[in-house]
Amino acid sequence: MGGIILKNAGPLCQLQAIDPGVVAGVDLGSTRIKVVIYNGTEYIARMRDATCDPEKTALALLRETCTEAGLVSMPTVIATTGYGRRCLKTATLTFTEIATHAKGAFNLVPGCRFVVDIGGQDAKGISLSADGSVEDFVMNDKCAAGTGRFLSTMGLALGIPVDSLGASATGGEPHRINAMCTVFAESEVISLIHQGIPRNAIIAGLHASVARRTASMVASLHPVPPIAFTGGVSQNADIVRRLSGELGHPVIVPHDAIYAGAFGAALLAWEHQENIHK
Ligand code: ADP
């Protein structure tokens, strides 16, 4: 991730051509801030680690992304979403994470009927109707277990960067992790390391626990395919495989899965703008 990401692979200069019609979606996540600039046809996406000053970081990223897109001014419509969505005072619109992730995922995986999003601090499941509108949702934002934070903490205990956990599980027969709480699971992992349990087995066990928890959280919504998997944790291929197994259907990780919320916010901003000019 991190390169210029363009839908329809059009030249970036197309953005300049319709400068006044450009909108922005900003996802102020718990671990990363993502910006999507959208012109109705294509988009450019950028992200940066969140800081203790989310507004400043988001504004800097927004400005830089606009400059990179060749814009001479800030977009007239800026829509925010995510954990820190109310931090950006210059925003013109604010949407819930459910609304933006549903919108973004439905456009990244056309026709999808269910969205699983696992980010830094929460996990959610959203069922969609055939036209992409939200039918129902469940969310865990009360406990770190089963979220990106859980995996980052375990990665630290194991001395493995979170973005290498997927590959590090290769060949591991999952070792059962009994603790449900992140703090206790960390102690359990440290104890397993001391007992000489192979790291790939510990990691596979952690991934199995995340997949089980997620499947159990969304079970009441009876997920049907196509199922989109978005958020940072979707980049972990071992979790993708295990979650597919737990749900009994393959989960699809679209290109730009990390940007689903910001992209959804930009799409909703675009619709808002079009409605105004009707
Ligand atoms: P938020 O919107 O809350 O900031 P994200 O959707 O950006 O959350 O997801 C962040 C989480 O995703 C991190 O806590 C980390 O566990 C996980 N993550 C991020 N990048 C990767 C990666 N390349 N591979 C595996 N996991 C990742």
Short mmCIF file of C-alpha atoms and ligand atoms in Angstrom, two decimals:
data_model
loop_
_atom_site.label_atom_id
_atom_site.label_comp_id
_atom_site.label_asym_id
_atom_site.label_seq_id
_atom_site.Cartn_x
_atom_site.Cartn_y
_atom_site.Cartn_z
CA MET A 1 0.00 0.00 0.00
CA GLY A 2 1.01 3.62 -0.21
CA GLY A 3 1.47 4.16 -3.96
CA ILE A 4 -0.89 6.20 -6.07
CA ILE A 5 -4.10 4.26 -6.27
CA LEU A 6 -6.34 5.08 -9.16
CA LYS A 7 -9.66 3.60 -10.08
CA ASN A 8 -10.05 3.11 -13.81
CA ALA A 9 -6.30 3.80 -14.13
CA GLY A 10 -6.91 7.20 -15.72
CA PRO A 11 -4.16 9.80 -15.78
CA LEU A 12 -3.83 11.77 -12.57
CA CYS A 13 -4.11 15.03 -14.50
CA GLN A 14 -7.80 14.28 -15.06
CA LEU A 15 -8.26 15.39 -11.48
CA GLN A 16 -6.94 18.85 -12.38
CA ALA A 17 -9.31 19.16 -15.28
CA ILE A 18 -12.36 19.12 -13.00
CA ASP A 19 -10.83 20.69 -9.93
CA PRO A 20 -14.06 22.36 -8.68
CA GLY A 21 -15.87 19.02 -8.73
CA VAL A 22 -13.41 17.17 -6.55
CA VAL A 23 -14.46 15.88 -3.12
CA ALA A 24 -12.52 14.35 -0.23
CA GLY A 25 -13.20 11.51 2.19
CA VAL A 26 -11.13 11.40 5.38
CA ASP A 27 -11.16 8.36 7.68
CA LEU A 28 -9.71 9.34 11.06
CA GLY A 29 -8.99 5.82 12.31
CA SER A 30 -7.58 4.82 15.68
CA THR A 31 -4.21 3.83 14.19
CA ARG A 32 -4.12 5.45 10.76
CA ILE A 33 -5.65 8.39 8.95
CA LYS A 34 -6.67 7.80 5.35
CA VAL A 35 -7.55 10.37 2.70
CA VAL A 36 -9.29 9.76 -0.61
CA ILE A 37 -9.69 12.52 -3.21
CA TYR A 38 -12.36 11.63 -5.76
CA ASN A 39 -13.52 13.26 -8.98
CA GLY A 40 -16.46 11.04 -9.86
CA THR A 41 -14.36 8.68 -11.98
CA GLU A 42 -11.07 8.03 -10.28
CA TYR A 43 -9.44 8.54 -6.94
CA ILE A 44 -6.13 8.99 -5.24
CA ALA A 45 -5.64 7.53 -1.76
CA ARG A 46 -3.03 8.16 0.91
CA MET A 47 -2.61 7.21 4.56
CA ARG A 48 -0.49 8.12 7.55
CA ASP A 49 -0.11 6.86 11.13
CA ALA A 50 -2.47 8.60 13.56
CA THR A 51 -0.92 10.92 16.14
CA CYS A 52 -2.06 12.61 19.35
CA ASP A 53 -3.14 15.55 17.16
CA PRO A 54 -5.49 13.91 14.64
CA GLU A 55 -6.78 17.20 13.20
CA LYS A 56 -3.29 18.48 12.38
CA THR A 57 -2.22 15.15 10.90
CA ALA A 58 -5.39 14.80 8.84
CA LEU A 59 -5.12 18.36 7.51
CA ALA A 60 -1.47 17.89 6.56
CA LEU A 61 -2.26 14.61 4.77
CA LEU A 62 -5.26 16.19 3.05
CA ARG A 63 -3.19 19.15 1.83
CA GLU A 64 -0.37 16.94 0.59
CA THR A 65 -2.76 14.60 -1.22
CA CYS A 66 -4.51 17.57 -2.88
CA THR A 67 -1.14 18.98 -3.99
CA GLU A 68 -0.13 15.58 -5.34
CA ALA A 69 -3.40 15.38 -7.26
CA GLY A 70 -2.60 18.77 -8.81
CA LEU A 71 -5.44 20.62 -7.09
CA VAL A 72 -5.06 24.35 -6.59
CA SER A 73 -7.48 24.50 -3.65
CA MET A 74 -9.02 22.22 -1.05
CA PRO A 75 -12.10 20.26 -2.19
CA THR A 76 -15.35 22.09 -1.53
CA VAL A 77 -16.86 19.03 0.13
CA ILE A 78 -14.83 17.21 2.77
CA ALA A 79 -16.52 14.26 4.47
CA THR A 80 -15.10 12.59 7.55
CA THR A 81 -15.66 9.22 9.14
CA GLY A 82 -13.96 6.98 11.69
CA TYR A 83 -13.15 7.09 15.35
CA GLY A 84 -11.93 10.71 15.22
CA ARG A 85 -14.41 12.01 12.64
CA ARG A 86 -15.46 14.99 14.73
CA CYS A 87 -11.86 16.24 15.10
CA LEU A 88 -11.59 17.81 11.66
CA LYS A 89 -13.35 21.20 12.06
CA THR A 90 -13.08 22.12 8.38
CA ALA A 91 -15.12 19.05 7.37
CA THR A 92 -18.44 19.81 5.72
CA LEU A 93 -20.02 16.39 6.30
CA THR A 94 -19.63 13.59 8.83
CA PHE A 95 -20.76 10.00 8.36
CA THR A 96 -20.78 6.96 10.65
CA GLU A 97 -18.29 4.19 10.00
CA ILE A 98 -21.13 1.82 9.20
CA ALA A 99 -22.44 4.12 6.43
CA THR A 100 -19.01 4.72 4.88
CA HIS A 101 -17.68 1.17 5.12
CA ALA A 102 -20.86 -0.18 3.59
CA LYS A 103 -20.68 2.37 0.76
CA GLY A 104 -16.97 1.87 0.16
CA ALA A 105 -17.05 -1.92 0.29
CA PHE A 106 -20.07 -2.15 -2.01
CA ASN A 107 -18.20 -0.13 -4.61
CA LEU A 108 -14.91 -1.99 -4.18
CA VAL A 109 -16.67 -5.38 -4.35
CA PRO A 110 -19.69 -4.75 -6.60
CA GLY A 111 -22.73 -6.71 -5.51
CA CYS A 112 -21.32 -7.63 -2.11
CA ARG A 113 -23.96 -8.57 0.46
CA PHE A 114 -21.87 -8.60 3.60
CA VAL A 115 -18.91 -6.60 4.91
CA VAL A 116 -16.46 -7.63 7.62
CA ASP A 117 -14.22 -4.76 8.68
CA ILE A 118 -11.47 -5.24 11.25
CA GLY A 119 -9.50 -2.12 12.05
CA GLY A 120 -7.17 -1.04 14.82
CA GLN A 121 -9.72 -0.70 17.54
CA ASP A 122 -12.94 -2.32 16.43
CA ALA A 123 -14.48 -5.09 14.37
CA LYS A 124 -17.80 -4.90 12.56
CA GLY A 125 -20.10 -6.89 10.35
CA ILE A 126 -22.60 -5.19 8.04
CA SER A 127 -25.29 -6.91 5.99
CA LEU A 128 -26.29 -5.18 2.78
CA SER A 129 -29.34 -5.37 0.58
CA ALA A 130 -28.98 -5.98 -3.16
CA ASP A 131 -28.77 -2.22 -3.82
CA GLY A 132 -25.97 -1.78 -1.24
CA SER A 133 -28.03 -0.16 1.52
CA VAL A 134 -27.36 -1.20 5.12
CA GLU A 135 -29.77 -3.83 6.42
CA ASP A 136 -28.19 -4.53 9.80
CA PHE A 137 -24.85 -4.43 11.57
CA VAL A 138 -22.95 -5.65 14.63
CA MET A 139 -19.89 -4.04 16.13
CA ASN A 140 -17.30 -4.75 18.79
CA ASP A 141 -15.77 -1.47 19.91
CA LYS A 142 -15.68 -2.31 23.59
CA CYS A 143 -12.86 -4.83 23.74
CA ALA A 144 -9.51 -5.03 21.93
CA ALA A 145 -9.70 -8.82 21.50
CA GLY A 146 -10.28 -9.72 17.87
CA THR A 147 -9.11 -6.34 16.58
CA GLY A 148 -5.91 -5.02 15.01
CA ARG A 149 -4.78 -3.83 18.43
CA PHE A 150 -4.88 -7.44 19.70
CA LEU A 151 -2.66 -8.56 16.80
CA SER A 152 -0.25 -5.61 17.16
CA THR A 153 0.15 -6.39 20.89
CA MET A 154 0.81 -10.08 20.15
CA GLY A 155 3.26 -9.12 17.39
CA LEU A 156 5.22 -7.06 19.93
CA ALA A 157 5.29 -9.97 22.39
CA LEU A 158 6.54 -12.28 19.62
CA GLY A 159 9.00 -9.75 18.20
CA ILE A 160 7.28 -9.92 14.80
CA PRO A 161 5.91 -6.84 12.98
CA VAL A 162 2.14 -7.00 12.57
CA ASP A 163 2.41 -6.93 8.78
CA SER A 164 4.58 -10.08 8.88
CA LEU A 165 2.24 -12.14 11.10
CA GLY A 166 0.32 -13.58 8.14
CA ALA A 167 3.45 -15.02 6.52
CA SER A 168 4.91 -16.06 9.89
CA ALA A 169 1.96 -18.42 10.52
CA THR A 170 2.89 -20.55 7.51
CA GLY A 171 3.03 -24.26 8.30
CA GLY A 172 1.86 -23.75 11.89
CA GLU A 173 -0.69 -26.11 13.43
CA PRO A 174 -2.78 -23.65 15.51
CA HIS A 175 -1.94 -23.86 19.20
CA ARG A 176 -5.11 -23.12 21.14
CA ILE A 177 -5.03 -19.71 22.84
CA ASN A 178 -7.39 -19.85 25.81
CA ALA A 179 -7.36 -16.26 27.06
CA MET A 180 -10.16 -14.09 25.69
CA CYS A 181 -8.70 -10.82 26.93
CA THR A 182 -5.79 -9.08 25.15
CA VAL A 183 -3.82 -8.56 28.36
CA PHE A 184 -4.18 -12.21 29.46
CA ALA A 185 -3.57 -13.47 25.90
CA GLU A 186 -0.29 -11.54 25.85
CA SER A 187 0.80 -13.29 29.08
CA GLU A 188 -0.30 -16.64 27.59
CA VAL A 189 1.73 -15.99 24.42
CA ILE A 190 4.83 -15.10 26.46
CA SER A 191 4.38 -18.28 28.50
CA LEU A 192 4.00 -20.37 25.29
CA ILE A 193 7.21 -18.84 23.89
CA HIS A 194 8.98 -19.88 27.11
CA GLN A 195 7.58 -23.40 26.80
CA GLY A 196 9.19 -23.64 23.35
CA ILE A 197 5.95 -23.79 21.34
CA PRO A 198 6.88 -22.94 17.72
CA ARG A 199 6.07 -19.34 16.81
CA ASN A 200 4.15 -20.30 13.69
CA ALA A 201 1.85 -22.46 15.85
CA ILE A 202 1.29 -19.62 18.34
CA ILE A 203 0.55 -17.14 15.53
CA ALA A 204 -1.76 -19.59 13.76
CA GLY A 205 -3.55 -20.02 17.11
CA LEU A 206 -3.94 -16.25 17.49
CA HIS A 207 -5.30 -15.97 13.94
CA ALA A 208 -7.70 -18.83 14.55
CA SER A 209 -8.92 -17.03 17.66
CA VAL A 210 -9.52 -13.77 15.73
CA ALA A 211 -11.35 -15.67 12.95
CA ARG A 212 -13.52 -17.58 15.47
CA ARG A 213 -14.40 -14.43 17.40
CA THR A 214 -15.28 -12.52 14.23
CA ALA A 215 -17.44 -15.34 12.87
CA SER A 216 -19.23 -15.66 16.16
CA MET A 217 -19.79 -11.88 16.37
CA VAL A 218 -21.45 -11.76 12.92
CA ALA A 219 -23.29 -15.10 13.15
CA SER A 220 -26.62 -13.50 14.10
CA LEU A 221 -26.60 -11.60 10.77
CA HIS A 222 -26.24 -14.84 8.76
CA PRO A 223 -23.61 -13.53 6.30
CA VAL A 224 -24.20 -14.47 2.68
CA PRO A 225 -21.68 -14.12 -0.17
CA PRO A 226 -20.21 -12.15 -1.78
CA ILE A 227 -18.49 -11.15 1.49
CA ALA A 228 -16.02 -8.25 1.43
CA PHE A 229 -13.26 -8.08 4.06
CA THR A 230 -11.89 -4.57 4.69
CA GLY A 231 -9.72 -2.73 7.24
CA GLY A 232 -6.06 -3.23 8.10
CA VAL A 233 -6.46 -6.80 9.34
CA SER A 234 -7.70 -7.89 5.89
CA GLN A 235 -4.05 -7.63 4.80
CA ASN A 236 -3.26 -10.73 6.87
CA ALA A 237 -3.64 -13.62 4.41
CA ASP A 238 -3.76 -16.29 7.13
CA ILE A 239 -6.69 -14.56 8.82
CA VAL A 240 -8.43 -14.20 5.44
CA ARG A 241 -8.12 -17.97 4.93
CA ARG A 242 -9.27 -18.85 8.44
CA LEU A 243 -12.17 -16.38 8.39
CA SER A 244 -13.36 -17.86 5.09
CA GLY A 245 -13.30 -21.29 6.75
CA GLU A 246 -15.21 -20.10 9.82
CA LEU A 247 -17.86 -18.31 7.74
CA GLY A 248 -18.16 -21.18 5.27
CA HIS A 249 -17.81 -18.76 2.34
CA PRO A 250 -14.76 -17.18 0.73
CA VAL A 251 -14.11 -13.62 1.86
CA ILE A 252 -12.97 -11.16 -0.81
CA VAL A 253 -10.27 -8.62 0.00
CA PRO A 254 -10.55 -5.88 -2.60
CA HIS A 255 -7.70 -3.74 -3.81
CA ASP A 256 -7.67 -0.72 -1.45
CA ALA A 257 -9.51 -2.62 1.31
CA ILE A 258 -7.78 -0.36 3.86
CA TYR A 259 -9.34 2.70 2.23
CA ALA A 260 -12.94 1.42 2.25
CA GLY A 261 -14.08 3.94 4.89
CA ALA A 262 -12.39 6.96 3.31
CA PHE A 263 -13.55 5.90 -0.15
CA GLY A 264 -17.11 5.47 1.15
CA ALA A 265 -16.98 8.95 2.71
CA ALA A 266 -15.79 10.39 -0.62
CA LEU A 267 -18.57 8.60 -2.52
CA LEU A 268 -21.20 9.91 -0.07
CA ALA A 269 -19.70 13.41 -0.39
CA TRP A 270 -19.94 13.08 -4.16
CA GLU A 271 -23.61 12.08 -3.97
CA HIS A 272 -24.28 14.99 -1.61
CA GLN A 273 -22.66 17.42 -4.04
CA GLU A 274 -24.60 16.03 -6.98
CA ASN A 275 -27.87 16.41 -5.06
CA ILE A 276 -27.07 20.06 -4.33
CA HIS A 277 -26.43 20.81 -8.00
CA LYS A 278 -29.54 19.01 -9.28
P1 ADP B 1 -8.06 2.16 11.98
O1 ADP B 1 -9.01 2.62 10.90
O2 ADP B 1 -8.71 1.91 13.29
O3 ADP B 1 -6.86 3.05 12.09
P2 ADP B 1 -7.04 0.14 10.16
O4 ADP B 1 -8.18 -0.35 9.34
O5 ADP B 1 -6.08 1.07 9.52
O6 ADP B 1 -7.57 0.72 11.55
O7 ADP B 1 -6.29 -1.16 10.69
C1 ADP B 1 -5.20 -1.07 11.56
C2 ADP B 1 -4.81 -2.45 12.02
O8 ADP B 1 -4.60 -3.30 10.90
C3 ADP B 1 -3.51 -2.46 12.78
O9 ADP B 1 -3.80 -2.40 14.17
C4 ADP B 1 -2.86 -3.79 12.41
O10 ADP B 1 -3.16 -4.77 13.37
C5 ADP B 1 -3.53 -4.19 11.10
N1 ADP B 1 -2.65 -4.07 9.93
C6 ADP B 1 -2.31 -2.93 9.32
N2 ADP B 1 -1.54 -3.18 8.24
C7 ADP B 1 -1.40 -4.51 8.16
C8 ADP B 1 -0.72 -5.39 7.27
N3 ADP B 1 -0.02 -4.94 6.22
N4 ADP B 1 -0.82 -6.71 7.49
C9 ADP B 1 -1.53 -7.18 8.52
N5 ADP B 1 -2.19 -6.40 9.41
C10 ADP B 1 -2.12 -5.09 9.24
#
